[in-house]
mmCIF file of C-alpha atoms in Angstrom:
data_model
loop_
_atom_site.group_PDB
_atom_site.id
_atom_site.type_symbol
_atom_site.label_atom_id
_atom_site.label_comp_id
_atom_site.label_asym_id
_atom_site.label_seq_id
_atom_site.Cartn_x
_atom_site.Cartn_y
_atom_site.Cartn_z
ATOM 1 C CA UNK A 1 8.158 -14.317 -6.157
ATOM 2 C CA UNK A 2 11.645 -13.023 -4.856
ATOM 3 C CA UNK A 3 13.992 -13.161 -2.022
ATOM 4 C CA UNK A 4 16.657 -10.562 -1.427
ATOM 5 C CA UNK A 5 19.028 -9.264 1.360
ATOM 6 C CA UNK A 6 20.095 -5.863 1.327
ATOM 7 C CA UNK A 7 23.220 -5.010 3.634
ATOM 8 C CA UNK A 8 21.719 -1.058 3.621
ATOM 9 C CA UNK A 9 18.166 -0.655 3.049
ATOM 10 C CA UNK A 10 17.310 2.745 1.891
ATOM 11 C CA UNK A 11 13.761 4.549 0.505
ATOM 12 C CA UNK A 12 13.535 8.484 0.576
ATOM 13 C CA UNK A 13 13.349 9.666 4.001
ATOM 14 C CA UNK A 14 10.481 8.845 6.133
ATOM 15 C CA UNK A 15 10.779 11.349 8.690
ATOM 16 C CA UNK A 16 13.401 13.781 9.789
ATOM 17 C CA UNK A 17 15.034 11.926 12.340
ATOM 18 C CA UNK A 18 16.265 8.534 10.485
ATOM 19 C CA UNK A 19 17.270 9.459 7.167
ATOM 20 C CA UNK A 20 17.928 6.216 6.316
ATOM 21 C CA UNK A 21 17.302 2.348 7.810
ATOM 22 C CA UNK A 22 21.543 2.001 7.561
ATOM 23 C CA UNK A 23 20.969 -1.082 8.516
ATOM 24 C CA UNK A 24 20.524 -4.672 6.406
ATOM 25 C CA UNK A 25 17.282 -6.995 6.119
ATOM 26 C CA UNK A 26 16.122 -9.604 4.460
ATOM 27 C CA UNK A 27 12.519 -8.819 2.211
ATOM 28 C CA UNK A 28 10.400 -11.349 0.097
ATOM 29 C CA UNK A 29 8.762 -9.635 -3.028
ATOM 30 C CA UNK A 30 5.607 -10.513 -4.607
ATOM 31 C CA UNK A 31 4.663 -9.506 -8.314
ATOM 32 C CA UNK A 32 1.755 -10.334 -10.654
ATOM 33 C CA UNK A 33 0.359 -8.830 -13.813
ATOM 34 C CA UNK A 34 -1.912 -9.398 -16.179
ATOM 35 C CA UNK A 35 -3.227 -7.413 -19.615
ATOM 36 C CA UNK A 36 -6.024 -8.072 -21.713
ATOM 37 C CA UNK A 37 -6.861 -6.991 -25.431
ATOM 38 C CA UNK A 38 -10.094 -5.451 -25.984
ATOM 39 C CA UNK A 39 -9.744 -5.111 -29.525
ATOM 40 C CA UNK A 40 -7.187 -7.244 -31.753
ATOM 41 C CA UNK A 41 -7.293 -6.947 -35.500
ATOM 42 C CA UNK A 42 -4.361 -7.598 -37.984
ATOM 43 C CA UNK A 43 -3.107 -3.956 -37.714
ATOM 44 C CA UNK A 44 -4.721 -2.532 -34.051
ATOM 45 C CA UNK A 45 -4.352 -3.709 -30.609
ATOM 46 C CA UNK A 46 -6.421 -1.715 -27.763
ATOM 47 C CA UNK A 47 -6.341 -3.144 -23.740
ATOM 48 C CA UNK A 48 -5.909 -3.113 -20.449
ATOM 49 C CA UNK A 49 -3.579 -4.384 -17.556
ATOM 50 C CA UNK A 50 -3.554 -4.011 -13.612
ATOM 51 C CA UNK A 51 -0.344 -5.553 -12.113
ATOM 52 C CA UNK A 52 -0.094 -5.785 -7.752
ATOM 53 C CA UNK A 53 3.730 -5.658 -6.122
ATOM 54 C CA UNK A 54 4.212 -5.756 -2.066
ATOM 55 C CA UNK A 55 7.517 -6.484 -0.090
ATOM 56 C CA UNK A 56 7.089 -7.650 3.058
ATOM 57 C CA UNK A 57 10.563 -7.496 5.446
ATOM 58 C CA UNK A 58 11.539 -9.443 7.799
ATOM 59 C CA UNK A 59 12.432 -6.664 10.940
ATOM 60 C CA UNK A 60 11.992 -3.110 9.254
ATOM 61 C CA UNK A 61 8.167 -3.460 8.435
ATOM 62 C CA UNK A 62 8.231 0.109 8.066
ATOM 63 C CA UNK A 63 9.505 -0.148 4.756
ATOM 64 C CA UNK A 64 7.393 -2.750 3.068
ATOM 65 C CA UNK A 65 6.030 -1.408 -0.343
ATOM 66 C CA UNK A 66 2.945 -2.128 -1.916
ATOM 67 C CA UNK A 67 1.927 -0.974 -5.457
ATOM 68 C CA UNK A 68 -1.065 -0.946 -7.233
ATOM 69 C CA UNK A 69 0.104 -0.734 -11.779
ATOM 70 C CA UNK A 70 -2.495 0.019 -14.236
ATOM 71 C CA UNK A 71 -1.822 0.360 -18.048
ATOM 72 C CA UNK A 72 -4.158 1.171 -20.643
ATOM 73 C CA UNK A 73 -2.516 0.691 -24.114
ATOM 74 C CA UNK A 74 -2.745 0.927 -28.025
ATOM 75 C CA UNK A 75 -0.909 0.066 -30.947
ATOM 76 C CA UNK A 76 -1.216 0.753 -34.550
ATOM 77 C CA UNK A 77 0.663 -1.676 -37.199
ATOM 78 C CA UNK A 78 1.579 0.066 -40.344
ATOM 79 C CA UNK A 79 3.554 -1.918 -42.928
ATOM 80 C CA UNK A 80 7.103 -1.842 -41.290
ATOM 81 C CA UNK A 81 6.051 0.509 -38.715
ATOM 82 C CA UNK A 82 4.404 0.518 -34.936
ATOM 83 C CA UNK A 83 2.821 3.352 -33.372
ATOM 84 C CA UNK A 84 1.803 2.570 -29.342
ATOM 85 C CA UNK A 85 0.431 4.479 -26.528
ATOM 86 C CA UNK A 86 0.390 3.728 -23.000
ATOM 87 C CA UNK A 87 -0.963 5.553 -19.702
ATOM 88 C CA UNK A 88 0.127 4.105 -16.251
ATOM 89 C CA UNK A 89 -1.624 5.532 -13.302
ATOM 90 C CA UNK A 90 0.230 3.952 -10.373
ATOM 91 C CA UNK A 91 0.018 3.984 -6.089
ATOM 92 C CA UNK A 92 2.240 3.269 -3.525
ATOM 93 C CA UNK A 93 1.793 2.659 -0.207
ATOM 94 C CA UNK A 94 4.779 2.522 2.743
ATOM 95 C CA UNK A 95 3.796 0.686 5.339
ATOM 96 C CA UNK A 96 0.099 1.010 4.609
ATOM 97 C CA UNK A 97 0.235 4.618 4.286
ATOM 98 C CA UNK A 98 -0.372 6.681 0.758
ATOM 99 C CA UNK A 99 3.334 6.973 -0.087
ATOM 100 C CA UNK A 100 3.622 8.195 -3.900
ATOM 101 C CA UNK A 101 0.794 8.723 -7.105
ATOM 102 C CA UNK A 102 2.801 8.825 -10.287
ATOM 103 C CA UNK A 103 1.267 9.321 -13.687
ATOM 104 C CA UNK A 104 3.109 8.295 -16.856
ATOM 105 C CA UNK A 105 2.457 8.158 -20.777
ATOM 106 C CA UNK A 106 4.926 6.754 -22.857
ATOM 107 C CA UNK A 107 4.716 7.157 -26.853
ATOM 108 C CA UNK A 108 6.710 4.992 -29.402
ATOM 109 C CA UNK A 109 7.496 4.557 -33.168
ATOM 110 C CA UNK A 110 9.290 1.264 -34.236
ATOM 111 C CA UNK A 111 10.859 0.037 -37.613
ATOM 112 C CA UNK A 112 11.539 -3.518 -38.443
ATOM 113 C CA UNK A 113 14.189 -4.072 -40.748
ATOM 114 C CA UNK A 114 15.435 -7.632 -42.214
ATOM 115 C CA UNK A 115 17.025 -8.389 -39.015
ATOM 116 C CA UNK A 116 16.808 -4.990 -37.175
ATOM 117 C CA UNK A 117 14.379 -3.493 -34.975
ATOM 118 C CA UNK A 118 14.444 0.535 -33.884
ATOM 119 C CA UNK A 119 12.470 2.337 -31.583
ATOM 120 C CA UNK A 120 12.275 5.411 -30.551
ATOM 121 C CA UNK A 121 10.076 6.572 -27.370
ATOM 122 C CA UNK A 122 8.967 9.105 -25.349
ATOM 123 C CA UNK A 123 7.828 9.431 -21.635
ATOM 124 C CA UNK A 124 6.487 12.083 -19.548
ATOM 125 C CA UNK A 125 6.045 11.732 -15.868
ATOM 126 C CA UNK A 126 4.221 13.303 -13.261
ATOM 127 C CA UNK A 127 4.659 12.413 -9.376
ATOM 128 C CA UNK A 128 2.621 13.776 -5.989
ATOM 129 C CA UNK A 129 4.914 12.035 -3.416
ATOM 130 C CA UNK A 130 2.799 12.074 0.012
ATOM 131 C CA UNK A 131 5.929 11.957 2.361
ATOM 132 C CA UNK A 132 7.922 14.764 0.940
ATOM 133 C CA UNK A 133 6.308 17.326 -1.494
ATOM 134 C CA UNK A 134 9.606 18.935 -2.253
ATOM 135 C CA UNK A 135 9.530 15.598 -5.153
ATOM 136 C CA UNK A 136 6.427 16.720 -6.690
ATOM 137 C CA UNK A 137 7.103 17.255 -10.025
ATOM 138 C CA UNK A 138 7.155 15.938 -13.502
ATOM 139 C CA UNK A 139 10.029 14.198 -15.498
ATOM 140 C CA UNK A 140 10.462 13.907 -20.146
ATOM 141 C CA UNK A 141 12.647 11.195 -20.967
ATOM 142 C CA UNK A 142 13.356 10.232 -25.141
ATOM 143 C CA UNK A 143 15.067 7.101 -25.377
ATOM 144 C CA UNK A 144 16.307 5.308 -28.845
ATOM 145 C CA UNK A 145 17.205 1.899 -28.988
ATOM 146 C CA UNK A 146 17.943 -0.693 -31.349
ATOM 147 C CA UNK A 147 17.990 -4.268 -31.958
ATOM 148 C CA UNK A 148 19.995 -6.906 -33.924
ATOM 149 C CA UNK A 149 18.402 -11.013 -34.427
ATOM 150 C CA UNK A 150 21.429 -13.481 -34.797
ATOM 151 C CA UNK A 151 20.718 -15.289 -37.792
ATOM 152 C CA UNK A 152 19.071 -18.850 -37.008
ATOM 153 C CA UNK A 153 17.800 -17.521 -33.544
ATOM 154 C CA UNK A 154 21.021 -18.017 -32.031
ATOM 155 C CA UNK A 155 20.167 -14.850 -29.946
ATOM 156 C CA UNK A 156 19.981 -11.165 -30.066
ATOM 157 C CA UNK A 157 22.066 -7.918 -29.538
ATOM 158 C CA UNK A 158 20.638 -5.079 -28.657
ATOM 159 C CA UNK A 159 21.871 -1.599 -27.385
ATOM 160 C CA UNK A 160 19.934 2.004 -26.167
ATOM 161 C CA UNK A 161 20.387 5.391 -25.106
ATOM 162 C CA UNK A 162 18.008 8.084 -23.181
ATOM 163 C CA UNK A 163 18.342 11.167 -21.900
ATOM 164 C CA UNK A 164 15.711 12.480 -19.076
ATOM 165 C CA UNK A 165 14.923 15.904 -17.358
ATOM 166 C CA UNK A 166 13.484 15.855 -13.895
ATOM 167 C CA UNK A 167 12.000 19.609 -12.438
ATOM 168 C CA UNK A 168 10.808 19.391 -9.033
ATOM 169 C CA UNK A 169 8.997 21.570 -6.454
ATOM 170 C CA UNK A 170 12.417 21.729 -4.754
ATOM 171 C CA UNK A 171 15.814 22.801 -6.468
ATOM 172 C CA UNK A 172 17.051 19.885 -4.272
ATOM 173 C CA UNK A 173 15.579 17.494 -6.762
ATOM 174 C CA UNK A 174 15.742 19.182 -10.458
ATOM 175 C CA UNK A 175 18.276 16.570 -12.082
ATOM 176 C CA UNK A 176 19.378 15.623 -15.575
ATOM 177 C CA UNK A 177 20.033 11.605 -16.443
ATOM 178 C CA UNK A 178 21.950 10.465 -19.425
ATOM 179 C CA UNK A 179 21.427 5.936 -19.170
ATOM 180 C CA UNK A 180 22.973 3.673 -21.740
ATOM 181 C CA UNK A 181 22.260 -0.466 -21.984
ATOM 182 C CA UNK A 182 23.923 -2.906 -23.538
ATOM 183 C CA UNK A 183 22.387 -6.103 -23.735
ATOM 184 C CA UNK A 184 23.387 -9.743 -25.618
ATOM 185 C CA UNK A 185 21.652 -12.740 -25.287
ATOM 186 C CA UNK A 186 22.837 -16.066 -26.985
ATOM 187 C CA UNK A 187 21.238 -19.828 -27.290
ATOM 188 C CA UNK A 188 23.292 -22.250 -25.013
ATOM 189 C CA UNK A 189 22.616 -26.185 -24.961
ATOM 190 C CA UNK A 190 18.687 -27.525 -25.325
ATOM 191 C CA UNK A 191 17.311 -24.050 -26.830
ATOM 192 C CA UNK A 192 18.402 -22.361 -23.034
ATOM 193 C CA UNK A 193 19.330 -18.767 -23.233
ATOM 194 C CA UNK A 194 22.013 -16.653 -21.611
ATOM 195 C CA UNK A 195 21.155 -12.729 -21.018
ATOM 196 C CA UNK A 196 24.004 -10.684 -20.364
ATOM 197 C CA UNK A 197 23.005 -6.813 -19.504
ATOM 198 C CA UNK A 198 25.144 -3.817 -18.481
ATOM 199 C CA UNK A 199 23.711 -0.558 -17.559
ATOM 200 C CA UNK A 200 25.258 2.866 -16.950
ATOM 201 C CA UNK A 201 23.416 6.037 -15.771
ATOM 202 C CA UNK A 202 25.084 9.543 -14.939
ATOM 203 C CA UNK A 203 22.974 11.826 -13.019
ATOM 204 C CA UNK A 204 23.815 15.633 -12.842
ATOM 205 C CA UNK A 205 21.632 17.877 -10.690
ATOM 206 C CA UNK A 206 21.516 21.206 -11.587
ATOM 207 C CA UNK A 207 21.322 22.945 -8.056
ATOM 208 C CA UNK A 208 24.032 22.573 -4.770
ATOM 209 C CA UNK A 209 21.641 20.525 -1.774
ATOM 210 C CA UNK A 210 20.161 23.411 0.478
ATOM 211 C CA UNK A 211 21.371 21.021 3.126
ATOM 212 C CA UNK A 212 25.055 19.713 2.275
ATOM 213 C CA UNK A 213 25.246 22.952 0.633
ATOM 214 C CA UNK A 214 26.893 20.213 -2.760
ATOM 215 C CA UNK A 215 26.216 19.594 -5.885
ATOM 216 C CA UNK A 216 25.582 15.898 -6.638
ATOM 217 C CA UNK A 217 26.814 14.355 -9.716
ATOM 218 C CA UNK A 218 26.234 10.488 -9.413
ATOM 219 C CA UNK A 219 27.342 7.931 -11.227
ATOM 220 C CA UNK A 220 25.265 4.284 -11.602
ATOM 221 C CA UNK A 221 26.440 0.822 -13.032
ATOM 222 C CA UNK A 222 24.789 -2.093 -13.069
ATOM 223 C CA UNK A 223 25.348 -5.586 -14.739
ATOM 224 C CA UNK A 224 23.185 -8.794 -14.842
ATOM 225 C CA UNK A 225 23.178 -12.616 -15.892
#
């Protein structure tokens, strides 16, 4: 359960004539998920999971979001290495109305080391977006990370790079996005744990807006505790 207040809400356009809310609210967020293994042995793992996420704001009802997450998923232990598969059918609804059906499979190899884990992944994505079919399309993303254990579990390190391509019914939308994380988490007083995360993506689209007749190049940070 969440609270948040956000001085500008914005979702892709919901009609032609208000672009965006430009305007702030206040939202409370709901989220629950739950998986279950079908099949568990020393070496394979085979289940299922269904997760449910609404927002419900407090003036602009029109843009309360509801999502319905499934995930069917395997993985295959092989000495040092792990071999998983996933498939995520997922449906949104905006303001009780079929908003977006996205498809995803995601694909991964990891290594264990002494006190290093790698993992390598891939993702393809494929989206029918009710509101504005111009967004129909289909995204590949590969994304490598890797992870360090502080000796005597006195945290973790752990750093990643991926690069995805996004092609689109409309030019408008055909984009390429190059993300990087950095992320270090260290054991404070009574076994408590402090995350630190940074996060920068740079996303080039390859086409000038019909529209604003300009090319967008944008430019993401974003930093937790």
């Amino acid at each position: 359960l969440g609270w948040e207040y956000d001085d500008n809400i914005a979702l892709e356009p919901i009609d032609e004539n208000d672009l965006y809310a430009d305007e702030g609210d206040h939202f409370f967020s709901g989220y629950v998920f739950g998986t279950y293994d079908l099949i568990k042995t020393d070496t394979l793992v085979m289940g299922a999971g269904y997760g449910q996420y609404c927002t419900l704001h407090d003036d602009l009802d029109e843009y309360d979001l509801t999502a319905s997450l499934f995930d069917l998923y395997a993985r295959y232990r092989l000495q040092d290495y792990t071999f998983a598969i996933s498939y995520n059918p997922d449906y949104y609804w905006l303001d009780s109305e079929s908003y977006l059906c996205r498809n995803e499979i995601t694909t991964t190899i990891s290594r264990e080391f002494d006190r290093f884990l790698t993992e390598f992944s891939y993702n393809h994505q494929r989206d029918n977006n009710m509101y504005d079919s111009d967004q129909d399309g289909y995204a590949n993303e590969i994304f490598f990370r890797c992870q360090y254990a502080l000796p005597e579990e006195r945290g973790a390190l752990r750093a990643g790079v991926g690069y995805e391509v996004k092609s689109a019914d409309s030019d408008d939308y055909d984009y390429d996005t190059v993300s990087t994380e950095l992320v270090a988490t260290f054991r404070t007083w009574w076994k408590v744990y402090l995350g630190l995360c940074g996060e920068c993506e740079v996303q080039q689209y390859d086409h000038a807006n019909s529209v604003y007749g300009k090319k967008r190049d944008d430019t993401k940070y974003t930093g937790n505790v």
